[in-house]
Amino acid sequence: MKPESPALQPSEMDLLDSETIARAEALGLNARYVVEGYMAGEHRSPYHGFAVEFAQHREYTPGDDTRHLDWKVLAKTERHYIKQYEQETNYVAHLLVDGSESMKYGSGDVTKLDYAKQIAACLAYLILTRRDSVSLAIFDEEIQEYIPRSDNRKNLFKIVSKLAAFDANKETRIADVLHHVAHQLKRRGIIVLISDFFDDDDEVLEGIQHLRFGGHEVIAFQVLDPHEIEFPFGGLVEFEGLENIPKLMTRPSQIRKTYLREFESFRERLRVSFGRNDSHFVGINTNEPLHEILSRYLGFRKAASNW
């Protein structure tokens, strides 16, 4: 499967950067923790995540590979069960993309939402080519678009199409979404949260703790525009609020020091809080090429897994 597949429309093709994918494929995305009792990401089994020795049944959930249904149990009970094995090696990654209105901001050609979509699309490609499962949820106040987990490579086209078509126009409630996801997921996996995190950071942290309590690994990508980081404005400026925040007329020179201090404090609180919960936090400036950010992070994960 190649990123330049003709099945994708031009707007969808923009989300799959060939250089990013080429670099990421060489590094891979391995799970850091034991997932469902198995060391995930090793891919030692030739049985697509299932080894020879039968262990137990579990109830079928949408997105499971139907090849592993126990048809004898179905015939006897009319209930769907999946056969699990001792050496299951594949993992499930859940991509959560913030589609709230604040993500539409962009001082250049690329908005934060554009960049977040590219991250999600490239990670989906990487995960599916490694024969692991991936799901997608795009959210604001609640989950607006959802594609169930699957290890079928055809799922990539559904994910990329859904990302390309989505437009943001509502407020965000990250914590509510995280708690909802934590309640819904029955199998431990990797949660990839892509957002600007413009929300109550204490409440977001509670949501992260809920996911970690459930045994999930959490990776956060904070996507920010360079103007949000540097605040380079001058003169008299009217700032237009997003997510129902009123307009503000001010002279940036009068508030720059305070803004930069508070903004950096906000980012540092997130970094520290995620670290305390043994979760990775990756700060992103949309001016930086995606292939550099992903290859640097995946390289760090790969090196850490060998310690």
PDB file of C-alpha atoms in Angstrom:
ATOM      1  CA  MET A   1       0.000   0.000   0.000  1.00  0.00           C
ATOM      2  CA  LYS A   2       1.446   3.347  -1.038  1.00  0.00           C
ATOM      3  CA  PRO A   3       0.498   6.857   0.130  1.00  0.00           C
ATOM      4  CA  GLU A   4       0.033   7.921  -3.480  1.00  0.00           C
ATOM      5  CA  SER A   5      -2.863   5.489  -3.976  1.00  0.00           C
ATOM      6  CA  PRO A   6      -5.336   6.796  -6.602  1.00  0.00           C
ATOM      7  CA  ALA A   7      -8.179   5.929  -4.219  1.00  0.00           C
ATOM      8  CA  LEU A   8      -7.405   9.116  -2.302  1.00  0.00           C
ATOM      9  CA  GLN A   9      -8.645  12.551  -3.364  1.00  0.00           C
ATOM     10  CA  PRO A  10      -6.180  15.490  -3.610  1.00  0.00           C
ATOM     11  CA  SER A  11      -7.342  16.966  -0.285  1.00  0.00           C
ATOM     12  CA  GLU A  12      -6.813  13.577   1.346  1.00  0.00           C
ATOM     13  CA  MET A  13      -3.402  13.096  -0.271  1.00  0.00           C
ATOM     14  CA  ASP A  14      -2.209  16.252   1.499  1.00  0.00           C
ATOM     15  CA  LEU A  15      -2.546  14.435   4.828  1.00  0.00           C
ATOM     16  CA  LEU A  16      -0.082  11.678   3.894  1.00  0.00           C
ATOM     17  CA  ASP A  17       3.361  13.221   3.593  1.00  0.00           C
ATOM     18  CA  SER A  18       5.684  10.775   1.826  1.00  0.00           C
ATOM     19  CA  GLU A  19       8.854  11.890   3.631  1.00  0.00           C
ATOM     20  CA  THR A  20       7.173  11.622   7.037  1.00  0.00           C
ATOM     21  CA  ILE A  21       5.940   8.109   6.253  1.00  0.00           C
ATOM     22  CA  ALA A  22       9.310   6.975   4.888  1.00  0.00           C
ATOM     23  CA  ARG A  23      11.118   8.057   8.044  1.00  0.00           C
ATOM     24  CA  ALA A  24       8.427   6.782  10.410  1.00  0.00           C
ATOM     25  CA  GLU A  25       8.258   3.339   8.816  1.00  0.00           C
ATOM     26  CA  ALA A  26      11.920   2.774   9.641  1.00  0.00           C
ATOM     27  CA  LEU A  27      11.273   3.443  13.330  1.00  0.00           C
ATOM     28  CA  GLY A  28       7.788   2.062  14.035  1.00  0.00           C
ATOM     29  CA  LEU A  29       5.429   2.747  16.922  1.00  0.00           C
ATOM     30  CA  ASN A  30       5.905   0.118  19.607  1.00  0.00           C
ATOM     31  CA  ALA A  31       3.835  -0.162  22.755  1.00  0.00           C
ATOM     32  CA  ARG A  32       5.667   0.634  25.998  1.00  0.00           C
ATOM     33  CA  TYR A  33       3.477  -1.398  28.316  1.00  0.00           C
ATOM     34  CA  VAL A  34       2.009  -4.862  28.526  1.00  0.00           C
ATOM     35  CA  VAL A  35      -1.313  -4.765  26.681  1.00  0.00           C
ATOM     36  CA  GLU A  36      -3.994  -7.287  27.633  1.00  0.00           C
ATOM     37  CA  GLY A  37      -1.387  -9.490  29.264  1.00  0.00           C
ATOM     38  CA  TYR A  38       0.924  -9.567  26.236  1.00  0.00           C
ATOM     39  CA  MET A  39       4.027  -7.603  25.358  1.00  0.00           C
ATOM     40  CA  ALA A  40       2.710  -5.524  22.467  1.00  0.00           C
ATOM     41  CA  GLY A  41       4.613  -4.305  19.456  1.00  0.00           C
ATOM     42  CA  GLU A  42       7.052  -7.213  19.227  1.00  0.00           C
ATOM     43  CA  HIS A  43       5.299  -8.945  16.292  1.00  0.00           C
ATOM     44  CA  ARG A  44       7.019 -12.269  16.840  1.00  0.00           C
ATOM     45  CA  SER A  45       3.978 -14.318  15.882  1.00  0.00           C
ATOM     46  CA  PRO A  46       3.372 -15.091  12.178  1.00  0.00           C
ATOM     47  CA  TYR A  47      -0.357 -15.400  12.893  1.00  0.00           C
ATOM     48  CA  HIS A  48      -1.203 -11.706  12.595  1.00  0.00           C
ATOM     49  CA  GLY A  49      -1.139 -11.136  16.335  1.00  0.00           C
ATOM     50  CA  PHE A  50      -2.237 -14.601  17.390  1.00  0.00           C
ATOM     51  CA  ALA A  51       0.023 -17.520  18.269  1.00  0.00           C
ATOM     52  CA  VAL A  52      -0.788 -21.212  18.397  1.00  0.00           C
ATOM     53  CA  GLU A  53      -1.721 -21.927  22.022  1.00  0.00           C
ATOM     54  CA  PHE A  54      -5.362 -21.129  22.810  1.00  0.00           C
ATOM     55  CA  ALA A  55      -5.913 -19.163  26.042  1.00  0.00           C
ATOM     56  CA  GLN A  56      -9.516 -17.992  26.375  1.00  0.00           C
ATOM     57  CA  HIS A  57     -12.606 -16.546  24.746  1.00  0.00           C
ATOM     58  CA  ARG A  58     -13.750 -12.956  24.911  1.00  0.00           C
ATOM     59  CA  GLU A  59     -16.926 -11.397  23.599  1.00  0.00           C
ATOM     60  CA  TYR A  60     -16.769  -9.965  20.091  1.00  0.00           C
ATOM     61  CA  THR A  61     -16.716  -6.164  19.753  1.00  0.00           C
ATOM     62  CA  PRO A  62     -17.126  -4.150  16.515  1.00  0.00           C
ATOM     63  CA  GLY A  63     -13.796  -3.920  14.701  1.00  0.00           C
ATOM     64  CA  ASP A  64     -12.497  -7.344  15.758  1.00  0.00           C
ATOM     65  CA  ASP A  65     -11.117  -9.556  13.008  1.00  0.00           C
ATOM     66  CA  THR A  66     -13.950 -11.990  12.174  1.00  0.00           C
ATOM     67  CA  ARG A  67     -11.406 -14.623  11.166  1.00  0.00           C
ATOM     68  CA  HIS A  68     -10.923 -15.321  14.876  1.00  0.00           C
ATOM     69  CA  LEU A  69     -14.606 -15.878  15.662  1.00  0.00           C
ATOM     70  CA  ASP A  70     -15.356 -19.238  17.294  1.00  0.00           C
ATOM     71  CA  TRP A  71     -18.026 -20.581  14.962  1.00  0.00           C
ATOM     72  CA  LYS A  72     -18.698 -23.627  17.142  1.00  0.00           C
ATOM     73  CA  VAL A  73     -19.600 -21.407  20.091  1.00  0.00           C
ATOM     74  CA  LEU A  74     -21.752 -19.264  17.793  1.00  0.00           C
ATOM     75  CA  ALA A  75     -23.658 -22.333  16.589  1.00  0.00           C
ATOM     76  CA  LYS A  76     -24.323 -23.523  20.130  1.00  0.00           C
ATOM     77  CA  THR A  77     -25.064 -20.216  21.875  1.00  0.00           C
ATOM     78  CA  GLU A  78     -25.866 -17.760  19.041  1.00  0.00           C
ATOM     79  CA  ARG A  79     -23.354 -15.405  20.655  1.00  0.00           C
ATOM     80  CA  HIS A  80     -20.174 -14.081  19.059  1.00  0.00           C
ATOM     81  CA  TYR A  81     -16.869 -14.836  20.795  1.00  0.00           C
ATOM     82  CA  ILE A  82     -13.268 -14.257  19.719  1.00  0.00           C
ATOM     83  CA  LYS A  83     -10.581 -16.836  20.386  1.00  0.00           C
ATOM     84  CA  GLN A  84      -7.516 -15.388  22.130  1.00  0.00           C
ATOM     85  CA  TYR A  85      -4.098 -16.953  22.334  1.00  0.00           C
ATOM     86  CA  GLU A  86      -1.144 -16.849  24.704  1.00  0.00           C
ATOM     87  CA  GLN A  87       1.204 -14.900  22.452  1.00  0.00           C
ATOM     88  CA  GLU A  88      -1.045 -12.169  21.099  1.00  0.00           C
ATOM     89  CA  THR A  89       1.364  -9.455  19.980  1.00  0.00           C
ATOM     90  CA  ASN A  90      -0.653  -6.774  18.232  1.00  0.00           C
ATOM     91  CA  TYR A  91      -1.955  -3.665  19.974  1.00  0.00           C
ATOM     92  CA  VAL A  92      -4.789  -1.200  19.495  1.00  0.00           C
ATOM     93  CA  ALA A  93      -4.101   2.516  19.046  1.00  0.00           C
ATOM     94  CA  HIS A  94      -6.884   5.071  19.447  1.00  0.00           C
ATOM     95  CA  LEU A  95      -6.314   8.413  17.705  1.00  0.00           C
ATOM     96  CA  LEU A  96      -8.193  11.268  19.399  1.00  0.00           C
ATOM     97  CA  VAL A  97      -8.108  14.471  17.338  1.00  0.00           C
ATOM     98  CA  ASP A  98      -9.281  17.795  18.768  1.00  0.00           C
ATOM     99  CA  GLY A  99     -11.677  19.297  16.229  1.00  0.00           C
ATOM    100  CA  SER A 100     -12.725  22.332  18.262  1.00  0.00           C
ATOM    101  CA  GLU A 101     -12.803  25.862  16.865  1.00  0.00           C
ATOM    102  CA  SER A 102      -9.519  26.956  18.456  1.00  0.00           C
ATOM    103  CA  MET A 103      -7.748  24.393  16.286  1.00  0.00           C
ATOM    104  CA  LYS A 104      -8.708  26.384  13.176  1.00  0.00           C
ATOM    105  CA  TYR A 105      -6.168  29.089  14.032  1.00  0.00           C
ATOM    106  CA  GLY A 106      -3.183  29.444  11.739  1.00  0.00           C
ATOM    107  CA  SER A 107      -0.884  32.398  11.122  1.00  0.00           C
ATOM    108  CA  GLY A 108       0.392  30.810   7.907  1.00  0.00           C
ATOM    109  CA  ASP A 109      -0.876  28.387   5.315  1.00  0.00           C
ATOM    110  CA  VAL A 110      -1.332  25.514   7.798  1.00  0.00           C
ATOM    111  CA  THR A 111      -3.785  25.648  10.691  1.00  0.00           C
ATOM    112  CA  LYS A 112      -3.373  23.651  13.871  1.00  0.00           C
ATOM    113  CA  LEU A 113      -6.230  21.427  12.717  1.00  0.00           C
ATOM    114  CA  ASP A 114      -4.496  20.805   9.379  1.00  0.00           C
ATOM    115  CA  TYR A 115      -1.363  19.741  11.220  1.00  0.00           C
ATOM    116  CA  ALA A 116      -3.284  17.550  13.673  1.00  0.00           C
ATOM    117  CA  LYS A 117      -4.993  15.791  10.764  1.00  0.00           C
ATOM    118  CA  GLN A 118      -1.605  15.093   9.167  1.00  0.00           C
ATOM    119  CA  ILE A 119      -0.268  13.592  12.396  1.00  0.00           C
ATOM    120  CA  ALA A 120      -3.298  11.326  12.727  1.00  0.00           C
ATOM    121  CA  ALA A 121      -3.197  10.225   9.076  1.00  0.00           C
ATOM    122  CA  CYS A 122       0.511   9.390   9.131  1.00  0.00           C
ATOM    123  CA  LEU A 123       0.239   7.505  12.431  1.00  0.00           C
ATOM    124  CA  ALA A 124      -2.750   5.546  11.104  1.00  0.00           C
ATOM    125  CA  TYR A 125      -0.711   4.556   8.053  1.00  0.00           C
ATOM    126  CA  LEU A 126       2.241   3.503  10.204  1.00  0.00           C
ATOM    127  CA  ILE A 127       0.106   1.488  12.634  1.00  0.00           C
ATOM    128  CA  LEU A 128      -1.843  -0.344   9.938  1.00  0.00           C
ATOM    129  CA  THR A 129       1.264  -1.248   7.930  1.00  0.00           C
ATOM    130  CA  ARG A 130       2.624  -2.855  11.114  1.00  0.00           C
ATOM    131  CA  ARG A 131      -0.541  -5.018  11.208  1.00  0.00           C
ATOM    132  CA  ASP A 132      -1.821  -3.386  14.386  1.00  0.00           C
ATOM    133  CA  SER A 133      -5.307  -1.969  14.930  1.00  0.00           C
ATOM    134  CA  VAL A 134      -6.310   1.684  14.940  1.00  0.00           C
ATOM    135  CA  SER A 135      -9.455   3.696  15.605  1.00  0.00           C
ATOM    136  CA  LEU A 136     -10.191   7.389  15.052  1.00  0.00           C
ATOM    137  CA  ALA A 137     -12.285   9.838  17.055  1.00  0.00           C
ATOM    138  CA  ILE A 138     -12.609  13.527  16.159  1.00  0.00           C
ATOM    139  CA  PHE A 139     -14.056  15.526  19.036  1.00  0.00           C
ATOM    140  CA  ASP A 140     -14.978  18.949  20.353  1.00  0.00           C
ATOM    141  CA  GLU A 141     -17.511  19.023  23.201  1.00  0.00           C
ATOM    142  CA  GLU A 142     -18.088  15.354  22.434  1.00  0.00           C
ATOM    143  CA  ILE A 143     -17.035  12.830  19.822  1.00  0.00           C
ATOM    144  CA  GLN A 144     -18.338  14.014  16.451  1.00  0.00           C
ATOM    145  CA  GLU A 145     -16.808  11.458  14.094  1.00  0.00           C
ATOM    146  CA  TYR A 146     -15.764   7.911  14.908  1.00  0.00           C
ATOM    147  CA  ILE A 147     -14.241   5.003  13.014  1.00  0.00           C
ATOM    148  CA  PRO A 148     -14.069   1.743  15.029  1.00  0.00           C
ATOM    149  CA  ARG A 149     -10.774  -0.034  15.513  1.00  0.00           C
ATOM    150  CA  SER A 150      -9.616  -2.345  12.762  1.00  0.00           C
ATOM    151  CA  ASP A 151      -6.386  -3.877  11.513  1.00  0.00           C
ATOM    152  CA  ASN A 152      -7.623  -3.859   7.926  1.00  0.00           C
ATOM    153  CA  ARG A 153      -5.428  -1.638   5.759  1.00  0.00           C
ATOM    154  CA  LYS A 154      -8.493  -0.452   3.884  1.00  0.00           C
ATOM    155  CA  ASN A 155      -9.391   1.387   7.095  1.00  0.00           C
ATOM    156  CA  LEU A 156      -6.737   3.965   6.193  1.00  0.00           C
ATOM    157  CA  PHE A 157      -8.891   5.376   3.406  1.00  0.00           C
ATOM    158  CA  LYS A 158     -11.863   5.734   5.761  1.00  0.00           C
ATOM    159  CA  ILE A 159      -9.698   7.515   8.332  1.00  0.00           C
ATOM    160  CA  VAL A 160      -8.056   9.885   5.860  1.00  0.00           C
ATOM    161  CA  SER A 161     -11.389  10.704   4.207  1.00  0.00           C
ATOM    162  CA  LYS A 162     -13.021  11.451   7.553  1.00  0.00           C
ATOM    163  CA  LEU A 163     -10.129  13.678   8.620  1.00  0.00           C
ATOM    164  CA  ALA A 164     -10.074  15.611   5.343  1.00  0.00           C
ATOM    165  CA  ALA A 165     -13.817  16.308   5.438  1.00  0.00           C
ATOM    166  CA  PHE A 166     -14.045  17.505   9.024  1.00  0.00           C
ATOM    167  CA  ASP A 167     -14.464  21.212   9.832  1.00  0.00           C
ATOM    168  CA  ALA A 168     -14.273  22.661  13.331  1.00  0.00           C
ATOM    169  CA  ASN A 169     -16.887  25.064  14.740  1.00  0.00           C
ATOM    170  CA  LYS A 170     -17.579  24.208  18.393  1.00  0.00           C
ATOM    171  CA  GLU A 171     -16.017  24.555  21.833  1.00  0.00           C
ATOM    172  CA  THR A 172     -13.892  21.832  23.393  1.00  0.00           C
ATOM    173  CA  ARG A 173     -14.339  19.655  26.468  1.00  0.00           C
ATOM    174  CA  ILE A 174     -11.289  17.446  26.443  1.00  0.00           C
ATOM    175  CA  ALA A 175     -11.783  15.971  29.912  1.00  0.00           C
ATOM    176  CA  ASP A 176     -15.361  14.850  29.179  1.00  0.00           C
ATOM    177  CA  VAL A 177     -14.174  13.055  26.047  1.00  0.00           C
ATOM    178  CA  LEU A 178     -11.287  11.361  27.880  1.00  0.00           C
ATOM    179  CA  HIS A 179     -13.573  10.083  30.635  1.00  0.00           C
ATOM    180  CA  HIS A 180     -16.025   8.817  28.006  1.00  0.00           C
ATOM    181  CA  VAL A 181     -13.242   6.982  26.163  1.00  0.00           C
ATOM    182  CA  ALA A 182     -11.908   5.493  29.407  1.00  0.00           C
ATOM    183  CA  HIS A 183     -15.356   4.103  30.217  1.00  0.00           C
ATOM    184  CA  GLN A 184     -15.897   2.703  26.711  1.00  0.00           C
ATOM    185  CA  LEU A 185     -12.584   0.926  26.108  1.00  0.00           C
ATOM    186  CA  LYS A 186     -12.449  -2.630  27.391  1.00  0.00           C
ATOM    187  CA  ARG A 187      -9.032  -3.545  26.051  1.00  0.00           C
ATOM    188  CA  ARG A 188      -5.891  -1.702  27.067  1.00  0.00           C
ATOM    189  CA  GLY A 189      -4.051   0.081  24.294  1.00  0.00           C
ATOM    190  CA  ILE A 190      -2.336   3.279  23.201  1.00  0.00           C
ATOM    191  CA  ILE A 191      -4.241   6.569  23.342  1.00  0.00           C
ATOM    192  CA  VAL A 192      -2.837   9.257  21.042  1.00  0.00           C
ATOM    193  CA  LEU A 193      -4.311  12.641  21.952  1.00  0.00           C
ATOM    194  CA  ILE A 194      -3.720  15.458  19.446  1.00  0.00           C
ATOM    195  CA  SER A 195      -4.853  18.909  20.617  1.00  0.00           C
ATOM    196  CA  ASP A 196      -3.811  22.443  21.501  1.00  0.00           C
ATOM    197  CA  PHE A 197      -5.067  21.669  25.045  1.00  0.00           C
ATOM    198  CA  PHE A 198      -6.801  25.031  25.368  1.00  0.00           C
ATOM    199  CA  ASP A 199      -8.967  23.813  28.206  1.00  0.00           C
ATOM    200  CA  ASP A 200      -8.839  23.450  31.996  1.00  0.00           C
ATOM    201  CA  ASP A 201      -5.538  21.603  32.472  1.00  0.00           C
ATOM    202  CA  ASP A 202      -6.521  20.203  35.892  1.00  0.00           C
ATOM    203  CA  GLU A 203      -9.615  18.604  34.394  1.00  0.00           C
ATOM    204  CA  VAL A 204      -7.607  17.294  31.430  1.00  0.00           C
ATOM    205  CA  LEU A 205      -5.165  15.722  33.889  1.00  0.00           C
ATOM    206  CA  GLU A 206      -8.029  13.929  35.641  1.00  0.00           C
ATOM    207  CA  GLY A 207      -9.043  12.470  32.291  1.00  0.00           C
ATOM    208  CA  ILE A 208      -5.474  11.316  31.639  1.00  0.00           C
ATOM    209  CA  GLN A 209      -5.323   9.709  35.084  1.00  0.00           C
ATOM    210  CA  HIS A 210      -8.576   7.880  34.317  1.00  0.00           C
ATOM    211  CA  LEU A 211      -7.030   6.416  31.158  1.00  0.00           C
ATOM    212  CA  ARG A 212      -3.811   5.477  32.931  1.00  0.00           C
ATOM    213  CA  PHE A 213      -5.782   3.811  35.725  1.00  0.00           C
ATOM    214  CA  GLY A 214      -7.340   1.630  33.035  1.00  0.00           C
ATOM    215  CA  GLY A 215      -3.873   0.534  31.914  1.00  0.00           C
ATOM    216  CA  HIS A 216      -3.707   2.601  28.720  1.00  0.00           C
ATOM    217  CA  GLU A 217      -0.547   4.238  27.465  1.00  0.00           C
ATOM    218  CA  VAL A 218      -1.107   7.920  26.679  1.00  0.00           C
ATOM    219  CA  ILE A 219       0.795   9.986  24.113  1.00  0.00           C
ATOM    220  CA  ALA A 220      -0.076  13.677  23.795  1.00  0.00           C
ATOM    221  CA  PHE A 221       0.836  15.958  20.897  1.00  0.00           C
ATOM    222  CA  GLN A 222       0.252  19.621  21.727  1.00  0.00           C
ATOM    223  CA  VAL A 223      -0.111  21.431  18.411  1.00  0.00           C
ATOM    224  CA  LEU A 224       0.550  25.183  18.567  1.00  0.00           C
ATOM    225  CA  ASP A 225       0.944  27.970  16.032  1.00  0.00           C
ATOM    226  CA  PRO A 226       4.231  29.948  16.170  1.00  0.00           C
ATOM    227  CA  HIS A 227       2.321  33.184  16.833  1.00  0.00           C
ATOM    228  CA  GLU A 228       0.763  31.611  19.922  1.00  0.00           C
ATOM    229  CA  ILE A 229       4.217  30.646  21.152  1.00  0.00           C
ATOM    230  CA  GLU A 230       6.078  33.865  20.264  1.00  0.00           C
ATOM    231  CA  PHE A 231       3.318  36.514  20.376  1.00  0.00           C
ATOM    232  CA  PRO A 232       5.020  38.696  17.726  1.00  0.00           C
ATOM    233  CA  PHE A 233       2.179  41.223  17.329  1.00  0.00           C
ATOM    234  CA  GLY A 234       2.694  44.981  17.365  1.00  0.00           C
ATOM    235  CA  GLY A 235       0.699  48.203  17.261  1.00  0.00           C
ATOM    236  CA  LEU A 236      -2.982  48.221  18.176  1.00  0.00           C
ATOM    237  CA  VAL A 237      -4.549  44.824  17.534  1.00  0.00           C
ATOM    238  CA  GLU A 238      -8.068  43.448  17.769  1.00  0.00           C
ATOM    239  CA  PHE A 239      -7.920  39.785  18.710  1.00  0.00           C
ATOM    240  CA  GLU A 240     -10.900  37.760  17.574  1.00  0.00           C
ATOM    241  CA  GLY A 241     -11.901  35.147  20.132  1.00  0.00           C
ATOM    242  CA  LEU A 242     -12.658  31.535  19.263  1.00  0.00           C
ATOM    243  CA  GLU A 243     -15.002  29.175  21.113  1.00  0.00           C
ATOM    244  CA  ASN A 244     -17.307  31.980  22.275  1.00  0.00           C
ATOM    245  CA  ILE A 245     -14.518  34.168  23.677  1.00  0.00           C
ATOM    246  CA  PRO A 246     -15.254  37.889  23.002  1.00  0.00           C
ATOM    247  CA  LYS A 247     -13.035  40.128  20.866  1.00  0.00           C
ATOM    248  CA  LEU A 248     -10.247  42.037  22.587  1.00  0.00           C
ATOM    249  CA  MET A 249      -8.670  45.316  21.460  1.00  0.00           C
ATOM    250  CA  THR A 250      -5.239  45.892  22.993  1.00  0.00           C
ATOM    251  CA  ARG A 251      -1.619  46.864  22.428  1.00  0.00           C
ATOM    252  CA  PRO A 252       0.396  43.606  22.456  1.00  0.00           C
ATOM    253  CA  SER A 253       3.508  45.409  23.710  1.00  0.00           C
ATOM    254  CA  GLN A 254       1.699  46.086  26.985  1.00  0.00           C
ATOM    255  CA  ILE A 255       0.789  42.459  27.651  1.00  0.00           C
ATOM    256  CA  ARG A 256       3.574  40.515  25.869  1.00  0.00           C
ATOM    257  CA  LYS A 257       5.677  39.720  28.959  1.00  0.00           C
ATOM    258  CA  THR A 258       2.659  38.605  30.960  1.00  0.00           C
ATOM    259  CA  TYR A 259       1.273  36.583  28.063  1.00  0.00           C
ATOM    260  CA  LEU A 260       4.559  34.779  27.407  1.00  0.00           C
ATOM    261  CA  ARG A 261       5.050  34.039  31.108  1.00  0.00           C
ATOM    262  CA  GLU A 262       1.535  32.643  31.540  1.00  0.00           C
ATOM    263  CA  PHE A 263       1.611  30.712  28.282  1.00  0.00           C
ATOM    264  CA  GLU A 264       4.917  29.031  29.105  1.00  0.00           C
ATOM    265  CA  SER A 265       3.620  28.246  32.595  1.00  0.00           C
ATOM    266  CA  PHE A 266       0.590  26.579  31.016  1.00  0.00           C
ATOM    267  CA  ARG A 267       2.771  24.437  28.754  1.00  0.00           C
ATOM    268  CA  GLU A 268       5.115  23.517  31.604  1.00  0.00           C
ATOM    269  CA  ARG A 269       2.190  22.399  33.804  1.00  0.00           C
ATOM    270  CA  LEU A 270       1.079  20.065  31.031  1.00  0.00           C
ATOM    271  CA  ARG A 271       4.585  18.670  30.506  1.00  0.00           C
ATOM    272  CA  VAL A 272       5.073  18.024  34.208  1.00  0.00           C
ATOM    273  CA  SER A 273       1.594  16.567  34.714  1.00  0.00           C
ATOM    274  CA  PHE A 274       1.911  14.126  31.818  1.00  0.00           C
ATOM    275  CA  GLY A 275       5.370  13.125  33.005  1.00  0.00           C
ATOM    276  CA  ARG A 276       4.100  12.390  36.508  1.00  0.00           C
ATOM    277  CA  ASN A 277       1.544  10.063  34.933  1.00  0.00           C
ATOM    278  CA  ASP A 278       4.236   8.259  32.931  1.00  0.00           C
ATOM    279  CA  SER A 279       2.804   9.628  29.684  1.00  0.00           C
ATOM    280  CA  HIS A 280       4.669  11.223  26.810  1.00  0.00           C
ATOM    281  CA  PHE A 281       4.010  14.878  26.007  1.00  0.00           C
ATOM    282  CA  VAL A 282       5.273  16.229  22.681  1.00  0.00           C
ATOM    283  CA  GLY A 283       5.187  19.959  22.019  1.00  0.00           C
ATOM    284  CA  ILE A 284       4.708  20.893  18.362  1.00  0.00           C
ATOM    285  CA  ASN A 285       5.240  24.156  16.499  1.00  0.00           C
ATOM    286  CA  THR A 286       3.386  24.018  13.178  1.00  0.00           C
ATOM    287  CA  ASN A 287       6.355  25.768  11.546  1.00  0.00           C
ATOM    288  CA  GLU A 288       8.422  22.636  12.055  1.00  0.00           C
ATOM    289  CA  PRO A 289       8.196  19.900   9.374  1.00  0.00           C
ATOM    290  CA  LEU A 290       6.125  16.954  10.532  1.00  0.00           C
ATOM    291  CA  HIS A 291       8.722  14.411   9.413  1.00  0.00           C
ATOM    292  CA  GLU A 292      11.257  15.931  11.819  1.00  0.00           C
ATOM    293  CA  ILE A 293       8.871  15.861  14.767  1.00  0.00           C
ATOM    294  CA  LEU A 294       7.616  12.311  14.244  1.00  0.00           C
ATOM    295  CA  SER A 295      11.017  10.820  13.417  1.00  0.00           C
ATOM    296  CA  ARG A 296      12.528  12.473  16.501  1.00  0.00           C
ATOM    297  CA  TYR A 297       9.769  11.193  18.771  1.00  0.00           C
ATOM    298  CA  LEU A 298       9.659   7.677  17.303  1.00  0.00           C
ATOM    299  CA  GLY A 299      13.437   7.507  17.526  1.00  0.00           C
ATOM    300  CA  PHE A 300      13.215   8.430  21.203  1.00  0.00           C
ATOM    301  CA  ARG A 301      10.622   5.676  21.788  1.00  0.00           C
ATOM    302  CA  LYS A 302      12.710   3.106  19.980  1.00  0.00           C
ATOM    303  CA  ALA A 303      15.817   3.985  21.980  1.00  0.00           C
ATOM    304  CA  ALA A 304      13.840   3.932  25.237  1.00  0.00           C
ATOM    305  CA  SER A 305      12.470   0.452  24.467  1.00  0.00           C
ATOM    306  CA  ASN A 306      16.028  -0.878  24.284  1.00  0.00           C
ATOM    307  CA  TRP A 307      17.057   0.414  27.715  1.00  0.00           C
TER     308      TRP A 307
END
